[in-house]
Amino acid sequence: NGNGAVAAIVDNAHTAHGSRAIVADSAASYQYVQKNLASAVTDIAVRYYFYADDLQGGDYDDLRFYSTTTDAGSTNRAGGVRRITGNKLRVFDSLNIPAGLWTSTNTLSINTMYRVEIRVQCNASGSATMSGGYYIGDSTTPVQTFSVTTATTTTDILSVHMGKQQNAANVPSTMH
């Protein structure tokens, strides 16, 4: 999917709870999968895994929540999770792109499988809640957690996009 989309590359070497994963490794193209929900929701939780093969050289979004099923840009973006230069995670809402609401203090390690969990409880007036954390693999102990109760999202969410969602250089990264 996406503007200038390219074929997804399958990675069978770094799977988590399945046999397939996508590799986002193109410096010039979008590479993501999109899940359209059957109906709009105001409370959603998502878990995904990623395996970073190298240090992050630029900022790009791993996960985005939208109030539409089309690639309509930031006006319909409720929020998401971004990996930023310096190998950190950043959570953003519809108003704080790219500054973010929360940035991890710990640096992500290369050649490590991470699990990110995020819950979004929508509110377009500054009282949405975005909470979750990230873990090493299937550990039950989080590396870090976050909870922001002053987020601004769209009023609901109708699709979730996972993968490389910017036309920016990045290092190879496997998404589950």
CSV table of C-alpha atoms in Angstrom, one decimal:
chain,number,residue,atom,x,y,z
A,1,ASN,CA,0.0,0.0,0.0
A,2,GLY,CA,1.0,3.6,-0.1
A,3,ASN,CA,2.3,6.3,-2.4
A,4,GLY,CA,5.0,4.7,-4.6
A,5,ALA,CA,4.4,1.3,-3.1
A,6,VAL,CA,6.7,-1.6,-3.8
A,7,ALA,CA,6.3,-5.3,-3.3
A,8,ALA,CA,6.7,-6.5,0.3
A,9,ILE,CA,9.7,-8.6,1.0
A,10,VAL,CA,9.0,-11.7,3.2
A,11,ASP,CA,11.4,-12.5,6.0
A,12,ASN,CA,11.2,-16.0,7.4
A,13,ALA,CA,14.3,-15.8,9.6
A,14,HIS,CA,13.0,-13.3,12.2
A,15,THR,CA,9.4,-14.4,12.8
A,16,ALA,CA,7.4,-14.0,15.9
A,17,HIS,CA,4.4,-16.4,16.5
A,18,GLY,CA,4.0,-17.2,12.8
A,19,SER,CA,5.9,-18.1,9.7
A,20,ARG,CA,6.0,-14.8,7.9
A,21,ALA,CA,7.1,-11.2,8.5
A,22,ILE,CA,7.6,-8.2,6.2
A,23,VAL,CA,11.0,-6.5,5.7
A,24,ALA,CA,10.9,-2.7,5.3
A,25,ASP,CA,14.3,-2.0,3.8
A,26,SER,CA,13.9,0.4,0.9
A,27,ALA,CA,15.4,3.9,1.2
A,28,ALA,CA,13.0,5.3,-1.4
A,29,SER,CA,9.6,3.6,-1.0
A,30,TYR,CA,6.7,3.1,1.4
A,31,GLN,CA,6.3,-0.5,2.6
A,32,TYR,CA,3.4,-1.2,4.9
A,33,VAL,CA,0.4,-3.4,5.4
A,34,GLN,CA,-3.0,-1.9,6.2
A,35,LYS,CA,-5.8,-3.5,8.3
A,36,ASN,CA,-9.2,-1.9,7.7
A,37,LEU,CA,-11.5,-2.5,10.7
A,38,ALA,CA,-15.1,-3.7,10.1
A,39,SER,CA,-16.4,-0.6,11.8
A,40,ALA,CA,-15.0,2.5,13.5
A,41,VAL,CA,-13.7,2.0,17.1
A,42,THR,CA,-12.9,4.5,19.9
A,43,ASP,CA,-10.8,2.1,21.9
A,44,ILE,CA,-8.1,-0.1,20.3
A,45,ALA,CA,-5.1,-2.0,21.4
A,46,VAL,CA,-2.3,-3.2,19.1
A,47,ARG,CA,0.8,-5.4,19.6
A,48,TYR,CA,3.5,-5.8,17.1
A,49,TYR,CA,7.1,-7.1,16.9
A,50,PHE,CA,10.1,-5.7,15.1
A,51,TYR,CA,13.7,-6.8,14.6
A,52,ALA,CA,16.1,-4.0,13.8
A,53,ASP,CA,19.2,-5.1,11.9
A,54,ASP,CA,21.2,-2.0,12.3
A,55,LEU,CA,21.2,1.5,13.9
A,56,GLN,CA,18.3,3.8,12.9
A,57,GLY,CA,19.5,6.5,10.6
A,58,GLY,CA,16.3,8.5,10.3
A,59,ASP,CA,12.9,9.0,11.8
A,60,TYR,CA,10.0,6.9,10.4
A,61,ASP,CA,6.7,5.5,11.7
A,62,ASP,CA,6.2,1.8,12.4
A,63,LEU,CA,2.6,2.1,13.3
A,64,ARG,CA,-0.2,4.6,12.4
A,65,PHE,CA,-3.9,4.7,13.4
A,66,TYR,CA,-6.3,6.4,10.9
A,67,SER,CA,-9.9,7.5,11.0
A,68,THR,CA,-10.2,6.5,7.3
A,69,THR,CA,-9.4,3.5,5.1
A,70,THR,CA,-7.7,5.7,2.5
A,71,ASP,CA,-4.1,7.1,2.7
A,72,ALA,CA,-5.5,10.6,3.5
A,73,GLY,CA,-2.5,12.0,5.3
A,74,SER,CA,-2.1,13.6,8.7
A,75,THR,CA,-5.6,15.2,8.9
A,76,ASN,CA,-7.0,11.7,9.5
A,77,ARG,CA,-4.1,10.3,11.6
A,78,ALA,CA,-5.1,9.5,15.2
A,79,GLY,CA,-1.5,8.8,16.3
A,80,GLY,CA,1.1,6.0,16.2
A,81,VAL,CA,4.6,4.8,17.1
A,82,ARG,CA,7.7,6.1,15.4
A,83,ARG,CA,11.3,5.0,15.6
A,84,ILE,CA,13.7,7.9,15.7
A,85,THR,CA,17.3,8.7,15.1
A,86,GLY,CA,19.3,7.5,18.1
A,87,ASN,CA,17.4,4.2,18.2
A,88,LYS,CA,14.5,5.3,20.4
A,89,LEU,CA,10.7,4.9,20.2
A,90,ARG,CA,8.3,7.9,20.1
A,91,VAL,CA,4.6,7.9,20.6
A,92,PHE,CA,2.7,10.6,18.8
A,93,ASP,CA,-0.9,11.8,18.6
A,94,SER,CA,-2.7,13.8,15.8
A,95,LEU,CA,-1.3,17.1,17.0
A,96,ASN,CA,2.3,16.2,18.0
A,97,ILE,CA,3.8,14.9,14.8
A,98,PRO,CA,6.8,14.5,14.9
A,99,ALA,CA,7.5,16.0,18.3
A,100,GLY,CA,5.6,13.2,20.1
A,101,LEU,CA,4.0,12.8,23.5
A,102,TRP,CA,6.5,10.3,24.8
A,103,THR,CA,10.0,9.2,23.9
A,104,SER,CA,11.8,6.2,25.3
A,105,THR,CA,14.8,6.9,27.4
A,106,ASN,CA,16.5,3.6,26.6
A,107,THR,CA,18.3,3.0,23.4
A,108,LEU,CA,17.1,0.1,21.3
A,109,SER,CA,19.7,-2.6,20.6
A,110,ILE,CA,20.4,-3.9,17.2
A,111,ASN,CA,19.8,-7.6,16.3
A,112,THR,CA,17.1,-7.8,19.0
A,113,MET,CA,13.4,-8.7,18.7
A,114,TYR,CA,11.1,-6.1,20.4
A,115,ARG,CA,7.4,-6.2,21.1
A,116,VAL,CA,5.5,-2.9,21.3
A,117,GLU,CA,2.0,-2.7,22.8
A,118,ILE,CA,-0.1,0.4,22.5
A,119,ARG,CA,-3.7,1.2,23.5
A,120,VAL,CA,-5.5,4.3,22.2
A,121,GLN,CA,-8.7,5.6,23.7
A,122,CYS,CA,-9.9,8.3,21.3
A,123,ASN,CA,-10.8,11.9,22.1
A,124,ALA,CA,-10.4,14.8,19.7
A,125,SER,CA,-10.4,17.4,22.5
A,126,GLY,CA,-7.1,16.7,24.4
A,127,SER,CA,-8.2,14.0,26.8
A,128,ALA,CA,-7.5,10.9,24.8
A,129,THR,CA,-5.4,8.2,26.5
A,130,MET,CA,-2.4,6.5,24.8
A,131,SER,CA,-0.7,3.9,27.0
A,132,GLY,CA,1.5,0.8,26.6
A,133,GLY,CA,5.1,-0.2,26.6
A,134,TYR,CA,7.8,-2.1,24.9
A,135,TYR,CA,9.5,-5.4,25.7
A,136,ILE,CA,12.3,-7.6,24.6
A,137,GLY,CA,10.6,-10.4,22.7
A,138,ASP,CA,8.0,-12.2,24.8
A,139,SER,CA,9.3,-11.0,28.1
A,140,THR,CA,6.5,-10.1,30.6
A,141,THR,CA,8.7,-7.4,32.1
A,142,PRO,CA,8.6,-4.2,30.1
A,143,VAL,CA,11.7,-2.3,29.2
A,144,GLN,CA,9.6,0.9,29.6
A,145,THR,CA,6.0,1.8,29.8
A,146,PHE,CA,4.0,5.0,29.1
A,147,SER,CA,0.6,6.5,29.8
A,148,VAL,CA,-0.4,9.9,28.4
A,149,THR,CA,-3.9,11.2,29.3
A,150,THR,CA,-3.7,14.5,27.4
A,151,ALA,CA,-3.5,13.2,23.9
A,152,THR,CA,-5.5,14.5,21.0
A,153,THR,CA,-6.6,11.9,18.5
A,154,THR,CA,-9.3,11.6,15.9
A,155,THR,CA,-12.8,10.8,17.2
A,156,ASP,CA,-12.5,7.2,16.1
A,157,ILE,CA,-10.1,4.7,14.3
A,158,LEU,CA,-11.0,2.8,11.1
A,159,SER,CA,-7.6,1.5,10.0
A,160,VAL,CA,-4.2,0.5,11.3
A,161,HIS,CA,-1.0,0.7,9.1
A,162,MET,CA,2.2,-1.1,10.1
A,163,GLY,CA,5.5,-0.9,8.3
A,164,LYS,CA,7.6,1.8,6.7
A,165,GLN,CA,5.3,4.8,6.1
A,166,GLN,CA,7.6,7.5,4.9
A,167,ASN,CA,9.7,8.1,1.9
A,168,ALA,CA,12.8,8.3,4.0
A,169,ALA,CA,16.0,6.3,4.3
A,170,ASN,CA,16.0,3.5,6.9
A,171,VAL,CA,17.9,0.5,7.9
A,172,PRO,CA,16.5,-3.0,7.3
A,173,SER,CA,13.7,-3.7,9.8
A,174,THR,CA,11.5,-6.8,10.1
A,175,MET,CA,7.9,-6.1,11.2
A,176,HIS,CA,5.4,-8.7,12.6
